[in-house]
């Protein structure tokens, strides 16, 4: 099996952290790709041209990081996504919030780095407000993921790492001790260190 990744993609990083934590790096080969290169193998795997994307022997390819993580999680125990009950929805909701935080941060960066064009104040303010509200909500619920080792906690830590990488002016740590504690805890793990984005 192959996992198409880029080293700067936070969505791919979520899958890569999970692969390492679940001891599956020998079963799934990471193939570094630049989504804009659109090689035939990559586009056959994901016609949308986005990473991460995954090939599987004798089965359909998988795209979209939540789906890929769900599949990876079935390959070894213990599960990082609870199979049922309220814990499952808690973990998947935290992943959705974290992915949404990444979506807004990516959109903001595209807006502020557009060549030959002033960023739209309306969109940048809208994206920054959404980022700030999502961070405040996660901080207010940080007792729920506290010391958790599951996909929700991974997704939040990856989103915070992406803010450091692409939007350090957000100063997300200010007044958010719960999120800072979560991030510091993950920053110590080999899975997190090995998948850190390159220095920008
Ligand atoms: N919802 C997707 C988002 C994937 C995504 O947007 N990946 C970015 C890299 S961070 C990408 O490949 N962008 C290339 C493009 O949009 O053309 C996921 O969770 O996997």
mmCIF file of C-alpha atoms and ligand atoms in Angstrom:
data_model
loop_
_atom_site.group_PDB
_atom_site.id
_atom_site.type_symbol
_atom_site.label_atom_id
_atom_site.label_comp_id
_atom_site.label_asym_id
_atom_site.label_seq_id
_atom_site.Cartn_x
_atom_site.Cartn_y
_atom_site.Cartn_z
ATOM 1 C CA UNK A 1 0.000 0.000 0.000
ATOM 2 C CA UNK A 2 1.152 3.537 -0.758
ATOM 3 C CA UNK A 3 0.306 6.777 0.959
ATOM 4 C CA UNK A 4 0.849 9.860 -1.192
ATOM 5 C CA UNK A 5 1.927 12.712 1.054
ATOM 6 C CA UNK A 6 3.612 16.064 1.054
ATOM 7 C CA UNK A 7 5.769 16.989 4.018
ATOM 8 C CA UNK A 8 4.004 20.349 4.437
ATOM 9 C CA UNK A 9 0.447 18.953 4.376
ATOM 10 C CA UNK A 10 -1.203 18.849 7.815
ATOM 11 C CA UNK A 11 -3.901 16.477 6.505
ATOM 12 C CA UNK A 12 -1.166 14.050 5.425
ATOM 13 C CA UNK A 13 0.643 14.582 8.732
ATOM 14 C CA UNK A 14 -2.399 13.346 10.654
ATOM 15 C CA UNK A 15 -2.263 10.050 8.695
ATOM 16 C CA UNK A 16 1.529 9.827 9.077
ATOM 17 C CA UNK A 17 1.382 10.277 12.862
ATOM 18 C CA UNK A 18 -1.273 7.550 13.053
ATOM 19 C CA UNK A 19 0.821 5.166 10.895
ATOM 20 C CA UNK A 20 3.765 5.581 13.263
ATOM 21 C CA UNK A 21 1.741 5.323 16.449
ATOM 22 C CA UNK A 22 0.081 2.129 15.195
ATOM 23 C CA UNK A 23 3.363 0.532 14.075
ATOM 24 C CA UNK A 24 2.347 0.309 10.402
ATOM 25 C CA UNK A 25 5.170 2.103 8.579
ATOM 26 C CA UNK A 26 6.512 -1.176 7.145
ATOM 27 C CA UNK A 27 3.106 -2.019 5.601
ATOM 28 C CA UNK A 28 2.362 1.364 4.057
ATOM 29 C CA UNK A 29 4.974 3.169 1.969
ATOM 30 C CA UNK A 30 4.924 6.959 2.110
ATOM 31 C CA UNK A 31 5.414 8.470 -1.345
ATOM 32 C CA UNK A 32 6.381 12.106 -1.260
ATOM 33 C CA UNK A 33 4.659 14.029 -4.001
ATOM 34 C CA UNK A 34 3.877 17.600 -4.876
ATOM 35 C CA UNK A 35 0.150 17.774 -5.570
ATOM 36 C CA UNK A 36 0.747 20.330 -8.347
ATOM 37 C CA UNK A 37 2.957 17.831 -10.257
ATOM 38 C CA UNK A 38 -0.101 15.698 -11.032
ATOM 39 C CA UNK A 39 1.822 12.524 -11.962
ATOM 40 C CA UNK A 40 -0.331 9.833 -13.584
ATOM 41 C CA UNK A 41 -0.053 7.425 -10.609
ATOM 42 C CA UNK A 42 -1.109 10.123 -8.174
ATOM 43 C CA UNK A 43 -4.003 11.388 -10.292
ATOM 44 C CA UNK A 44 -5.196 7.797 -10.826
ATOM 45 C CA UNK A 45 -5.296 7.493 -7.038
ATOM 46 C CA UNK A 46 -6.941 10.853 -6.429
ATOM 47 C CA UNK A 47 -8.441 12.663 -9.431
ATOM 48 C CA UNK A 48 -8.998 15.669 -7.141
ATOM 49 C CA UNK A 49 -5.197 16.091 -7.068
ATOM 50 C CA UNK A 50 -4.975 16.393 -3.275
ATOM 51 C CA UNK A 51 -2.803 14.701 -0.668
ATOM 52 C CA UNK A 52 -3.138 12.500 1.282
ATOM 53 C CA UNK A 53 -4.287 9.693 -1.014
ATOM 54 C CA UNK A 54 -3.835 5.963 -0.544
ATOM 55 C CA UNK A 55 -3.555 2.931 -2.835
ATOM 56 C CA UNK A 56 -4.539 -0.521 -1.562
ATOM 57 C CA UNK A 57 -3.762 -3.920 -3.095
ATOM 58 C CA UNK A 58 -6.847 -5.331 -4.794
ATOM 59 C CA UNK A 59 -9.118 -2.623 -3.409
ATOM 60 C CA UNK A 60 -10.221 0.871 -4.356
ATOM 61 C CA UNK A 61 -7.943 3.779 -3.486
ATOM 62 C CA UNK A 62 -8.910 5.961 -0.542
ATOM 63 C CA UNK A 63 -8.887 9.749 -0.423
ATOM 64 C CA UNK A 64 -9.552 12.392 2.248
ATOM 65 C CA UNK A 65 -7.658 12.197 5.517
ATOM 66 C CA UNK A 66 -10.581 11.234 7.824
ATOM 67 C CA UNK A 67 -11.404 8.247 5.578
ATOM 68 C CA UNK A 68 -7.738 7.233 5.265
ATOM 69 C CA UNK A 69 -7.297 7.466 9.067
ATOM 70 C CA UNK A 70 -10.427 5.368 9.581
ATOM 71 C CA UNK A 71 -8.928 2.669 7.311
ATOM 72 C CA UNK A 72 -5.452 2.817 8.895
ATOM 73 C CA UNK A 73 -7.081 2.409 12.295
ATOM 74 C CA UNK A 74 -8.599 -0.956 11.260
ATOM 75 C CA UNK A 75 -5.141 -2.409 10.516
ATOM 76 C CA UNK A 76 -3.888 -2.814 14.090
ATOM 77 C CA UNK A 77 -5.009 -2.615 17.710
ATOM 78 C CA UNK A 78 -5.576 -0.693 19.892
ATOM 79 C CA UNK A 79 -8.049 1.491 18.048
ATOM 80 C CA UNK A 80 -7.443 5.230 17.944
ATOM 81 C CA UNK A 81 -11.050 5.822 16.835
ATOM 82 C CA UNK A 82 -13.527 4.159 19.218
ATOM 83 C CA UNK A 83 -15.746 1.704 17.327
ATOM 84 C CA UNK A 84 -19.034 2.919 18.797
ATOM 85 C CA UNK A 85 -20.779 4.935 21.465
ATOM 86 C CA UNK A 86 -20.368 8.532 22.646
ATOM 87 C CA UNK A 87 -16.540 8.248 22.644
ATOM 88 C CA UNK A 88 -16.590 7.668 18.866
ATOM 89 C CA UNK A 89 -18.570 10.865 18.216
ATOM 90 C CA UNK A 90 -16.372 12.832 20.616
ATOM 91 C CA UNK A 91 -13.192 11.776 18.774
ATOM 92 C CA UNK A 92 -14.676 12.334 15.294
ATOM 93 C CA UNK A 93 -16.063 15.732 16.327
ATOM 94 C CA UNK A 94 -12.642 16.832 17.583
ATOM 95 C CA UNK A 95 -11.124 15.652 14.306
ATOM 96 C CA UNK A 96 -13.746 17.640 12.333
ATOM 97 C CA UNK A 97 -13.053 20.780 14.382
ATOM 98 C CA UNK A 98 -9.293 20.366 13.938
ATOM 99 C CA UNK A 99 -9.638 19.739 10.183
ATOM 100 C CA UNK A 100 -11.876 22.815 9.919
ATOM 101 C CA UNK A 101 -9.220 24.830 11.720
ATOM 102 C CA UNK A 102 -6.689 23.622 9.139
ATOM 103 C CA UNK A 103 -9.094 24.417 6.255
ATOM 104 C CA UNK A 104 -9.410 28.031 7.482
ATOM 105 C CA UNK A 105 -5.655 28.366 8.001
ATOM 106 C CA UNK A 106 -4.949 27.037 4.479
ATOM 107 C CA UNK A 107 -7.573 29.389 2.991
ATOM 108 C CA UNK A 108 -6.144 32.352 4.909
ATOM 109 C CA UNK A 109 -2.627 31.594 3.726
ATOM 110 C CA UNK A 110 -3.772 31.334 0.097
ATOM 111 C CA UNK A 111 -5.500 34.711 0.481
ATOM 112 C CA UNK A 112 -2.553 36.539 2.101
ATOM 113 C CA UNK A 113 0.078 35.113 -0.285
ATOM 114 C CA UNK A 114 -1.829 35.659 -3.561
ATOM 115 C CA UNK A 115 0.650 37.102 -6.067
ATOM 116 C CA UNK A 116 -0.019 40.535 -7.594
ATOM 117 C CA UNK A 117 -3.222 41.045 -5.662
ATOM 118 C CA UNK A 118 -4.236 42.640 -2.354
ATOM 119 C CA UNK A 119 -5.709 40.117 0.117
ATOM 120 C CA UNK A 120 -9.446 40.509 0.643
ATOM 121 C CA UNK A 121 -9.973 42.098 4.080
ATOM 122 C CA UNK A 122 -13.419 40.492 4.250
ATOM 123 C CA UNK A 123 -12.119 36.954 3.716
ATOM 124 C CA UNK A 124 -9.021 37.294 5.901
ATOM 125 C CA UNK A 125 -11.108 38.667 8.785
ATOM 126 C CA UNK A 126 -13.680 35.925 8.330
ATOM 127 C CA UNK A 127 -10.988 33.220 8.304
ATOM 128 C CA UNK A 128 -9.157 34.674 11.308
ATOM 129 C CA UNK A 129 -12.417 34.970 13.306
ATOM 130 C CA UNK A 130 -13.260 31.340 12.559
ATOM 131 C CA UNK A 131 -9.777 30.226 13.619
ATOM 132 C CA UNK A 132 -10.031 32.192 16.848
ATOM 133 C CA UNK A 133 -13.535 30.883 17.672
ATOM 134 C CA UNK A 134 -12.499 27.266 16.987
ATOM 135 C CA UNK A 135 -9.428 27.658 19.227
ATOM 136 C CA UNK A 136 -11.557 29.134 22.026
ATOM 137 C CA UNK A 137 -14.067 26.295 21.747
ATOM 138 C CA UNK A 138 -11.312 23.656 21.827
ATOM 139 C CA UNK A 139 -9.701 25.374 24.809
ATOM 140 C CA UNK A 140 -13.034 25.390 26.662
ATOM 141 C CA UNK A 141 -13.319 21.632 26.081
ATOM 142 C CA UNK A 142 -9.666 20.781 26.693
ATOM 143 C CA UNK A 143 -10.597 18.782 29.826
ATOM 144 C CA UNK A 144 -12.353 16.326 27.429
ATOM 145 C CA UNK A 145 -9.199 15.489 25.483
ATOM 146 C CA UNK A 146 -6.771 16.206 28.366
ATOM 147 C CA UNK A 147 -4.425 13.210 28.371
ATOM 148 C CA UNK A 148 -6.228 11.353 25.550
ATOM 149 C CA UNK A 149 -4.243 9.321 23.042
ATOM 150 C CA UNK A 150 -6.680 9.075 20.158
ATOM 151 C CA UNK A 151 -7.264 10.506 16.687
ATOM 152 C CA UNK A 152 -9.084 13.575 18.041
ATOM 153 C CA UNK A 153 -6.049 14.577 20.106
ATOM 154 C CA UNK A 154 -3.681 13.888 17.164
ATOM 155 C CA UNK A 155 -5.806 16.031 14.834
ATOM 156 C CA UNK A 156 -5.859 18.960 17.270
ATOM 157 C CA UNK A 157 -2.091 18.766 17.872
ATOM 158 C CA UNK A 158 -1.459 18.660 14.096
ATOM 159 C CA UNK A 159 -3.731 21.694 13.536
ATOM 160 C CA UNK A 160 -1.853 23.647 16.237
ATOM 161 C CA UNK A 161 1.461 22.686 14.627
ATOM 162 C CA UNK A 162 0.132 23.972 11.308
ATOM 163 C CA UNK A 163 -0.734 27.324 12.915
ATOM 164 C CA UNK A 164 2.886 27.579 14.108
ATOM 165 C CA UNK A 165 4.039 26.758 10.557
ATOM 166 C CA UNK A 166 1.742 28.968 8.451
ATOM 167 C CA UNK A 167 0.126 31.497 10.810
ATOM 168 C CA UNK A 168 2.488 32.107 13.749
ATOM 169 C CA UNK A 169 0.995 35.620 14.211
ATOM 170 C CA UNK A 170 -2.132 33.877 15.521
ATOM 171 C CA UNK A 171 -0.356 33.531 18.881
ATOM 172 C CA UNK A 172 -2.730 30.645 19.600
ATOM 173 C CA UNK A 173 -1.010 29.859 22.925
ATOM 174 C CA UNK A 174 -2.098 33.154 24.516
ATOM 175 C CA UNK A 175 -4.641 32.351 27.251
ATOM 176 C CA UNK A 176 -5.050 28.774 26.023
ATOM 177 C CA UNK A 177 -3.135 26.681 28.540
ATOM 178 C CA UNK A 178 -5.162 23.512 27.809
ATOM 179 C CA UNK A 179 -4.216 23.566 24.113
ATOM 180 C CA UNK A 180 -0.627 24.408 24.934
ATOM 181 C CA UNK A 181 -0.404 21.413 27.306
ATOM 182 C CA UNK A 182 -1.825 19.118 24.615
ATOM 183 C CA UNK A 183 0.624 20.429 22.021
ATOM 184 C CA UNK A 184 3.631 20.117 24.352
ATOM 185 C CA UNK A 185 2.661 16.538 25.164
ATOM 186 C CA UNK A 186 2.515 15.577 21.468
ATOM 187 C CA UNK A 187 5.691 17.479 20.622
ATOM 188 C CA UNK A 188 7.585 14.953 22.764
ATOM 189 C CA UNK A 189 6.417 11.934 20.759
ATOM 190 C CA UNK A 190 8.621 10.458 18.010
ATOM 191 C CA UNK A 191 5.605 10.228 15.646
ATOM 192 C CA UNK A 192 5.147 13.980 15.893
ATOM 193 C CA UNK A 193 8.845 14.853 15.661
ATOM 194 C CA UNK A 194 9.412 12.621 12.596
ATOM 195 C CA UNK A 195 6.529 14.279 10.704
ATOM 196 C CA UNK A 196 7.245 17.920 11.523
ATOM 197 C CA UNK A 197 6.967 20.192 8.480
ATOM 198 C CA UNK A 198 10.253 21.445 7.026
ATOM 199 C CA UNK A 199 11.512 24.804 8.280
ATOM 200 C CA UNK A 200 9.734 27.456 6.167
HETATM 201 N N1 LIG B 1 -10.149 17.276 2.994
HETATM 202 C C1 LIG B 1 -8.880 16.835 2.491
HETATM 203 C C2 LIG B 1 -8.011 18.053 2.206
HETATM 204 C C3 LIG B 1 -6.728 17.690 1.451
HETATM 205 C C4 LIG B 1 -5.993 18.930 0.924
HETATM 206 O O1 LIG B 1 -6.595 19.989 0.691
HETATM 207 N N2 LIG B 1 -4.681 18.771 0.702
HETATM 208 C C5 LIG B 1 -3.880 19.854 0.176
HETATM 209 C C6 LIG B 1 -2.489 19.854 0.806
HETATM 210 S S1 LIG B 1 -2.502 20.493 2.438
HETATM 211 C C7 LIG B 1 -3.672 19.656 -1.315
HETATM 212 O O2 LIG B 1 -3.360 18.571 -1.732
HETATM 213 N N3 LIG B 1 -3.818 20.715 -2.101
HETATM 214 C C8 LIG B 1 -3.560 20.694 -3.498
HETATM 215 C C9 LIG B 1 -4.672 21.327 -4.285
HETATM 216 O O3 LIG B 1 -5.683 21.741 -3.663
HETATM 217 O O4 LIG B 1 -4.556 21.403 -5.497
HETATM 218 C C10 LIG B 1 -8.232 15.883 3.495
HETATM 219 O O5 LIG B 1 -8.597 15.930 4.675
HETATM 220 O O6 LIG B 1 -7.424 15.033 3.076
#
